[in-house]
mmCIF file of C-alpha atoms in Angstrom:
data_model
loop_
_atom_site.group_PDB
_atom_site.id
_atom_site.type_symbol
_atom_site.label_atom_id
_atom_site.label_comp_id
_atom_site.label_asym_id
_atom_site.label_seq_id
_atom_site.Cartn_x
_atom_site.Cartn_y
_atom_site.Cartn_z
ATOM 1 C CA UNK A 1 0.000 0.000 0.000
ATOM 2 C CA UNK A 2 1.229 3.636 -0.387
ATOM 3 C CA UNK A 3 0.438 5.523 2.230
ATOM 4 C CA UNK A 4 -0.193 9.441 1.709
ATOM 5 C CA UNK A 5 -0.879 12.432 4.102
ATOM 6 C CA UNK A 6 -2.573 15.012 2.888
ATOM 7 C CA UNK A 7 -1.859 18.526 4.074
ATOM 8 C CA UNK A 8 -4.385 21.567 2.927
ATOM 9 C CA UNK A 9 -5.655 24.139 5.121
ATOM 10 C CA UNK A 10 -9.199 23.633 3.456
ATOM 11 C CA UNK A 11 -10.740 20.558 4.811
ATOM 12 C CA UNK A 12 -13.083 20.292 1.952
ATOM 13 C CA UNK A 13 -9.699 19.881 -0.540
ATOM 14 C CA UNK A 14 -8.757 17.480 1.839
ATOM 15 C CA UNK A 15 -12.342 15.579 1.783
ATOM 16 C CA UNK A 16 -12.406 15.336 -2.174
ATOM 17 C CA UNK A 17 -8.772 14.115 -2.285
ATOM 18 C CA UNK A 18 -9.414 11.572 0.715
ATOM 19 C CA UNK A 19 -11.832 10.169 -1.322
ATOM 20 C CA UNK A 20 -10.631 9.579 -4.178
ATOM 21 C CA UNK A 21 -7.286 8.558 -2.771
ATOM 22 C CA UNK A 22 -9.063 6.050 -0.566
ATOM 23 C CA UNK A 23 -10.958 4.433 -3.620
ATOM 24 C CA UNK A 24 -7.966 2.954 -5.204
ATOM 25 C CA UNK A 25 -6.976 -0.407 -4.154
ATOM 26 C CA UNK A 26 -3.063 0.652 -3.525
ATOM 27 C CA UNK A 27 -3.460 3.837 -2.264
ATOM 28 C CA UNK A 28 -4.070 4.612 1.826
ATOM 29 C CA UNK A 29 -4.882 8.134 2.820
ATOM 30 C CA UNK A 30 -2.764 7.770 6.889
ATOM 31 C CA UNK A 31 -3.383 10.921 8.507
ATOM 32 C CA UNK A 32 -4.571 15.189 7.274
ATOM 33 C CA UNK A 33 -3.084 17.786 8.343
ATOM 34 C CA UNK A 34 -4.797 21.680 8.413
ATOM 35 C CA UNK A 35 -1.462 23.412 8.461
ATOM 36 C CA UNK A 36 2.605 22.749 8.030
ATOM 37 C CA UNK A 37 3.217 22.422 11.454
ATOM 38 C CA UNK A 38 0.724 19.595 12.442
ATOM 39 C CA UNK A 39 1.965 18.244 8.635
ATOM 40 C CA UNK A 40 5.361 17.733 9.892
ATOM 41 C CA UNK A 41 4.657 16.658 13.256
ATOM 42 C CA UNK A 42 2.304 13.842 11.733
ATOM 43 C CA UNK A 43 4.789 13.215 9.271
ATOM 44 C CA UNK A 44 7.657 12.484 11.782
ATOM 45 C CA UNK A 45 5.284 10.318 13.512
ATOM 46 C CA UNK A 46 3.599 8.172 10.734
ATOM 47 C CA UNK A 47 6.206 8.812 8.019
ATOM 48 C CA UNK A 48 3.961 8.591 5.186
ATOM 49 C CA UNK A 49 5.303 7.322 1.593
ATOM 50 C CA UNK A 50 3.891 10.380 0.017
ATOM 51 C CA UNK A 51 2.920 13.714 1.490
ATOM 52 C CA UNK A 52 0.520 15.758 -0.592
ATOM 53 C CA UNK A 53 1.314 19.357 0.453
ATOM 54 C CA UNK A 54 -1.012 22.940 -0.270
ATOM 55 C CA UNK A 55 1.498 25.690 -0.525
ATOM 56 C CA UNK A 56 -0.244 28.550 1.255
ATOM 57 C CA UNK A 57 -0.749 26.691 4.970
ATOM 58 C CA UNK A 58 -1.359 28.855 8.568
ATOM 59 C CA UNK A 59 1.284 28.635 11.133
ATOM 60 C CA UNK A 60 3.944 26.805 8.331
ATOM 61 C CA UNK A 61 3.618 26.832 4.846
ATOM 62 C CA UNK A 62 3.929 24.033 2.611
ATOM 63 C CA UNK A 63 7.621 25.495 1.445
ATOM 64 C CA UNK A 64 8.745 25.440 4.648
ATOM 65 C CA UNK A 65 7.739 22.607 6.078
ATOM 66 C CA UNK A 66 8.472 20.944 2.961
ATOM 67 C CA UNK A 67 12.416 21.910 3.404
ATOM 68 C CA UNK A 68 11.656 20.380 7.102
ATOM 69 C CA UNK A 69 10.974 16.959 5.522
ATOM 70 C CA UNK A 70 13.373 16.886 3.271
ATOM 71 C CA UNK A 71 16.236 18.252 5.627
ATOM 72 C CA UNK A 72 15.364 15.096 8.361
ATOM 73 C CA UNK A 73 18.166 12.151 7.870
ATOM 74 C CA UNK A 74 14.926 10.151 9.693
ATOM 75 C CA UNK A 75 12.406 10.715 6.394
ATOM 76 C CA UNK A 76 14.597 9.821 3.458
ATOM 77 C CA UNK A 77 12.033 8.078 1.855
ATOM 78 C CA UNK A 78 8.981 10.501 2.612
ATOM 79 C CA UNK A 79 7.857 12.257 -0.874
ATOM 80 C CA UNK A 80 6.372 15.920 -0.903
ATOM 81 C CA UNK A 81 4.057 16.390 -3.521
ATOM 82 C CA UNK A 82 3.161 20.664 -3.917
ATOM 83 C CA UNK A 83 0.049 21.279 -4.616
ATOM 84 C CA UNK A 84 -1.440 24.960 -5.063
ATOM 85 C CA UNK A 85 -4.184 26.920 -7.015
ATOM 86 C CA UNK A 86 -2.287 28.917 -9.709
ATOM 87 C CA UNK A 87 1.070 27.238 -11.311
ATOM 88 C CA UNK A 88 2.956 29.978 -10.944
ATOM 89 C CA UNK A 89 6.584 29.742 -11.733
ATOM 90 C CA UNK A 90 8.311 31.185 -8.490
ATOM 91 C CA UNK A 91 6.496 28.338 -6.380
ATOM 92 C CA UNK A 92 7.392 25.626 -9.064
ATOM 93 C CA UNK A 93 11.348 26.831 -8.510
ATOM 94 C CA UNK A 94 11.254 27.110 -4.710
ATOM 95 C CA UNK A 95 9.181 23.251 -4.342
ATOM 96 C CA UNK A 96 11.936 21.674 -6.120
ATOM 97 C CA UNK A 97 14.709 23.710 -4.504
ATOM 98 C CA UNK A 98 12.591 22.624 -1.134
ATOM 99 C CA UNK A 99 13.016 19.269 -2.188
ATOM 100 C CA UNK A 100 9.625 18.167 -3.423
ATOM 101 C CA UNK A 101 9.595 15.648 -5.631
ATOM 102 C CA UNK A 102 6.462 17.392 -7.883
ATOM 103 C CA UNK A 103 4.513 20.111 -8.300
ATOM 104 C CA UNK A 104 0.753 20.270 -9.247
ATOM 105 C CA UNK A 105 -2.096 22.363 -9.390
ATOM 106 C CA UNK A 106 -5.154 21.892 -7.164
ATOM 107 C CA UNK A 107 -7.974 21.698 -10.272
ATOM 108 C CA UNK A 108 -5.614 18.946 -11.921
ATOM 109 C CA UNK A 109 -7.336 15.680 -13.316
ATOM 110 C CA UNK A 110 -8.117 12.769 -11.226
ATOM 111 C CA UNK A 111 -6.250 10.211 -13.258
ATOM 112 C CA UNK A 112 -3.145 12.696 -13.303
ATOM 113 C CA UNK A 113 -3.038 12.995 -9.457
ATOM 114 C CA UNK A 114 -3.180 9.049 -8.705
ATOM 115 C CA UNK A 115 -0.340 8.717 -11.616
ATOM 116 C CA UNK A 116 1.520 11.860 -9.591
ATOM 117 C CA UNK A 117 1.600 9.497 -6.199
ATOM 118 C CA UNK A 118 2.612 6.317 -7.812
ATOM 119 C CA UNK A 119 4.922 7.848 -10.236
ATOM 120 C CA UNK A 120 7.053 9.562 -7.101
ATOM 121 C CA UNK A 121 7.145 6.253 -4.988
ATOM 122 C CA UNK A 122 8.679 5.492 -8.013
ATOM 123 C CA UNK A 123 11.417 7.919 -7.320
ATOM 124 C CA UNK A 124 10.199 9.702 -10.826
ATOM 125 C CA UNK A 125 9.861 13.664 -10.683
ATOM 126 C CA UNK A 126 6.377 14.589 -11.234
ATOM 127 C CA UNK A 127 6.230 17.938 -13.589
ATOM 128 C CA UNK A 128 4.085 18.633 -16.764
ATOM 129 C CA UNK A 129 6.096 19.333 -19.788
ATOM 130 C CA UNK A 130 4.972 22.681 -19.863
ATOM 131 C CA UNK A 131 6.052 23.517 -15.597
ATOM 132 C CA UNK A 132 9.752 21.199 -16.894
ATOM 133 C CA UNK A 133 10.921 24.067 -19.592
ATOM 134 C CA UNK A 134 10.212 26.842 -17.665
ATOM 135 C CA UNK A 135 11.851 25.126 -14.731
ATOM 136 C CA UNK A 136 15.059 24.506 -16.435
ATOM 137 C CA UNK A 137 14.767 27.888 -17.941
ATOM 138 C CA UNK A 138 14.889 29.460 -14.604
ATOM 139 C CA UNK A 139 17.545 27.140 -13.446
ATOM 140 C CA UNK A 140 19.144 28.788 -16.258
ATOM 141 C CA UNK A 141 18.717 32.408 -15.495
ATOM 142 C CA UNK A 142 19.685 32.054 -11.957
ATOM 143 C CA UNK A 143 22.561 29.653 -12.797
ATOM 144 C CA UNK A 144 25.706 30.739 -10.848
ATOM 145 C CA UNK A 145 29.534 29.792 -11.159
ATOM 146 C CA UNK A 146 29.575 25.730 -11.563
ATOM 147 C CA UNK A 147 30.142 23.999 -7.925
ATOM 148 C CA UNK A 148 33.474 22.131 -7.198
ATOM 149 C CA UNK A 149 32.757 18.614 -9.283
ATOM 150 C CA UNK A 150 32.894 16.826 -5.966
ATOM 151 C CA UNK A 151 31.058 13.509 -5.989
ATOM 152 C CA UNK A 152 30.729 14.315 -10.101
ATOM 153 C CA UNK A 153 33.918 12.620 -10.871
ATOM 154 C CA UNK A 154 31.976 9.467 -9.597
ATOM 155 C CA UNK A 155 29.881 9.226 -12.436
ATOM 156 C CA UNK A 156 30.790 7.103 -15.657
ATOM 157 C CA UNK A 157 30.583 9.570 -19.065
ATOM 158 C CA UNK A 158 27.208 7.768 -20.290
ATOM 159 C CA UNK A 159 25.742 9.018 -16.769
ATOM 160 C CA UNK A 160 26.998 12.341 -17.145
ATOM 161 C CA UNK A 161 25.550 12.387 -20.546
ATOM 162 C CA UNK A 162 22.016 11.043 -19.062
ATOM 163 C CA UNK A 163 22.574 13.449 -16.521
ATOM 164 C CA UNK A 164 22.702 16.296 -18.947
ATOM 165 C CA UNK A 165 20.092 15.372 -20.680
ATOM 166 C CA UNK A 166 17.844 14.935 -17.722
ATOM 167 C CA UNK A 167 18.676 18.514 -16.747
ATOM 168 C CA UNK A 168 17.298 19.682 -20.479
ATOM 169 C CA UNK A 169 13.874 17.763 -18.985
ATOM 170 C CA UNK A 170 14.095 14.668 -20.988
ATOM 171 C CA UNK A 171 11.921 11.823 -20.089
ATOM 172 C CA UNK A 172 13.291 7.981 -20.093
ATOM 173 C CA UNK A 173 12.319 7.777 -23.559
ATOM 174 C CA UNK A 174 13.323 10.829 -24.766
ATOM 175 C CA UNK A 175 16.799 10.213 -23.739
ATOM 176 C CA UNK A 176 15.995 5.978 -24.747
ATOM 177 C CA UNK A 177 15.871 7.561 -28.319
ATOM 178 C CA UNK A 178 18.737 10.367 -27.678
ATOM 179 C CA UNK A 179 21.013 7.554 -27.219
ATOM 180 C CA UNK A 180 19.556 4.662 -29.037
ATOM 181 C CA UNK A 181 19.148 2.871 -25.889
ATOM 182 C CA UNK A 182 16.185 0.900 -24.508
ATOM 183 C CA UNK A 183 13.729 2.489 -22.241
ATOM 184 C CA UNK A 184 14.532 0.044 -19.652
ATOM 185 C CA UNK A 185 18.444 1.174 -20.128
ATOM 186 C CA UNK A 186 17.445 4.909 -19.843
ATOM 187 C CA UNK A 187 15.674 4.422 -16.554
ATOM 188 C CA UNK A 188 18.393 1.928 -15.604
ATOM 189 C CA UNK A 189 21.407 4.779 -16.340
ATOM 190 C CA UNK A 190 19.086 7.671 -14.359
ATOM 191 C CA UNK A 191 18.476 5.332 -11.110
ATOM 192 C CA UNK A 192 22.661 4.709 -10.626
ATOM 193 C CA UNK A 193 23.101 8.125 -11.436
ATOM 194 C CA UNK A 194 20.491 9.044 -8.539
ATOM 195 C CA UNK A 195 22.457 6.812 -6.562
ATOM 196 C CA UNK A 196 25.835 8.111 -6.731
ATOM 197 C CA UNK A 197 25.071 11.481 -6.335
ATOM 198 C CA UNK A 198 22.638 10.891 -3.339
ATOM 199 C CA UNK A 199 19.783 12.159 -5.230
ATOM 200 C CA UNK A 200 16.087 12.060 -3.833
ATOM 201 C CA UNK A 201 14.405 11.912 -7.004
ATOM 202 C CA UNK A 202 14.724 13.064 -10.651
ATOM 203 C CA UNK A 203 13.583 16.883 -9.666
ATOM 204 C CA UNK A 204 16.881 16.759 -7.441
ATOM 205 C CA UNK A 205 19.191 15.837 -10.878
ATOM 206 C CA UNK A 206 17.618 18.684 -12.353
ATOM 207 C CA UNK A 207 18.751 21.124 -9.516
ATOM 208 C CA UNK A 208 22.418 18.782 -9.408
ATOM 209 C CA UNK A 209 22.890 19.216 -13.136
ATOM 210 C CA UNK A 210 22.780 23.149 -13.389
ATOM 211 C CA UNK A 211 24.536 23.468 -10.082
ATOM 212 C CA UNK A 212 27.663 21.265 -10.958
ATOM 213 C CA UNK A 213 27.695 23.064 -14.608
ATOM 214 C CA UNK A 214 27.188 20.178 -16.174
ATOM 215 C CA UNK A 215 23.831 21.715 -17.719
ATOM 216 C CA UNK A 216 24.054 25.566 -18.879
ATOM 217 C CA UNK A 217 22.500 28.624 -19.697
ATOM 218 C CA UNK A 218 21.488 28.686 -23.146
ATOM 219 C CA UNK A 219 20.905 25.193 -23.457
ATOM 220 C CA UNK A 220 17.144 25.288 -24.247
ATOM 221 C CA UNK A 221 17.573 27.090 -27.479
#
């Protein structure tokens, strides 16, 4: 079972997602919170697989107890999902530099949120297309000097080049057909690469790649 807590200020967002959550044979809805300080209290407690997290929260917002979560050495496998009402691209920047593994908007479709929590249990990054470009793209504009290569030099030159083109928002089979590679190979290449580095997720090789220079500025075209 994967086991979500859900963490909205409105309880009637919570209600709707409860049950649908709850009506899926795989999916457990553990615990709601109404604001990000009784999220990460009940997350410490019942660490949850996946933690479905409203940005704008009383007492602690989403951001901030999001960084929380992610900062803990005891929740290494807990999963923040953003969730807010506009996709705007500041938040989108901040979740993943917070450590979230994804980023959605509150009015998405059903089908697309219950792919969003089995796709980060996954360990898969969970961002549209659309919310991917303009990621990278701000990655790009705040790029600074590249960091010392430090656990880099780990990394075999195929990862480096999956690396890269993860950071340019390539999925598995966009980079499976980059390099005339399977799929399975891809995904195969990505995970290691995760592994080496320390990675949470995919969103974290995205932040990785532009910070180690291995991705720049200007890459997008």
């Amino acid at each position: 079972m994967i086991r979500v807590l859900l963490a909205d200020d409105q309880s009637l967002v919570r209600a709707g997602f409860r049950a649908l959550l709850d009506a899926q044979p795989d999916i457990e809805v553990v615990a709601e919170a109404a604001d990000g300080e009784e999220a990460v209290r009940s997350i410490r407690e019942l660490r949850p697989d996946v933690v479905l997290m409203d940005i704008r929260m009383p007492l602690l917002d989403g951001l901030a107890a999001t960084r929380r979560i992610t900062g803990d050495p005891g929740l290494p496998d807990v999963r923040v999902v953003m969730l807010t009402t506009f996709e705007l691209d500041e938040y989108v920047f901040e979740a993943i530099r917070s450590g979230a593994s994804g980023f959605l908007v509150k009015d998405t479709e059903p089908e697309e949120l219950l792919r969003a929590v089995r796709a980060v249990v996954d360990g898969d990054a969970l961002l549209s297309p659309g919310v991917t470009r303009r990621l990278i793209a701000e990655f790009a504009a705040r790029s600074k000097e590249p960091a010392a290569p430090g656990e880099m030099a780990r990394l075999t030159e195929r990862e480096r080049e999956v690396m890269a083109l993860v950071g340019i928002g390539l999925s598995n089979e966009e980079i499976a057909r980059r390099l005339v590679v399977s799929p399975l190979t891809a995904k195969t290449h990505v995970s290691r690469t995760m592994v080496k580095l320390g990675a949470r997720d995919r969103a974290q090789l995205v932040v990785l790649a532009y910070e180690s220079g291995l991705v720049r500025p200007g890459w997008l075209g």
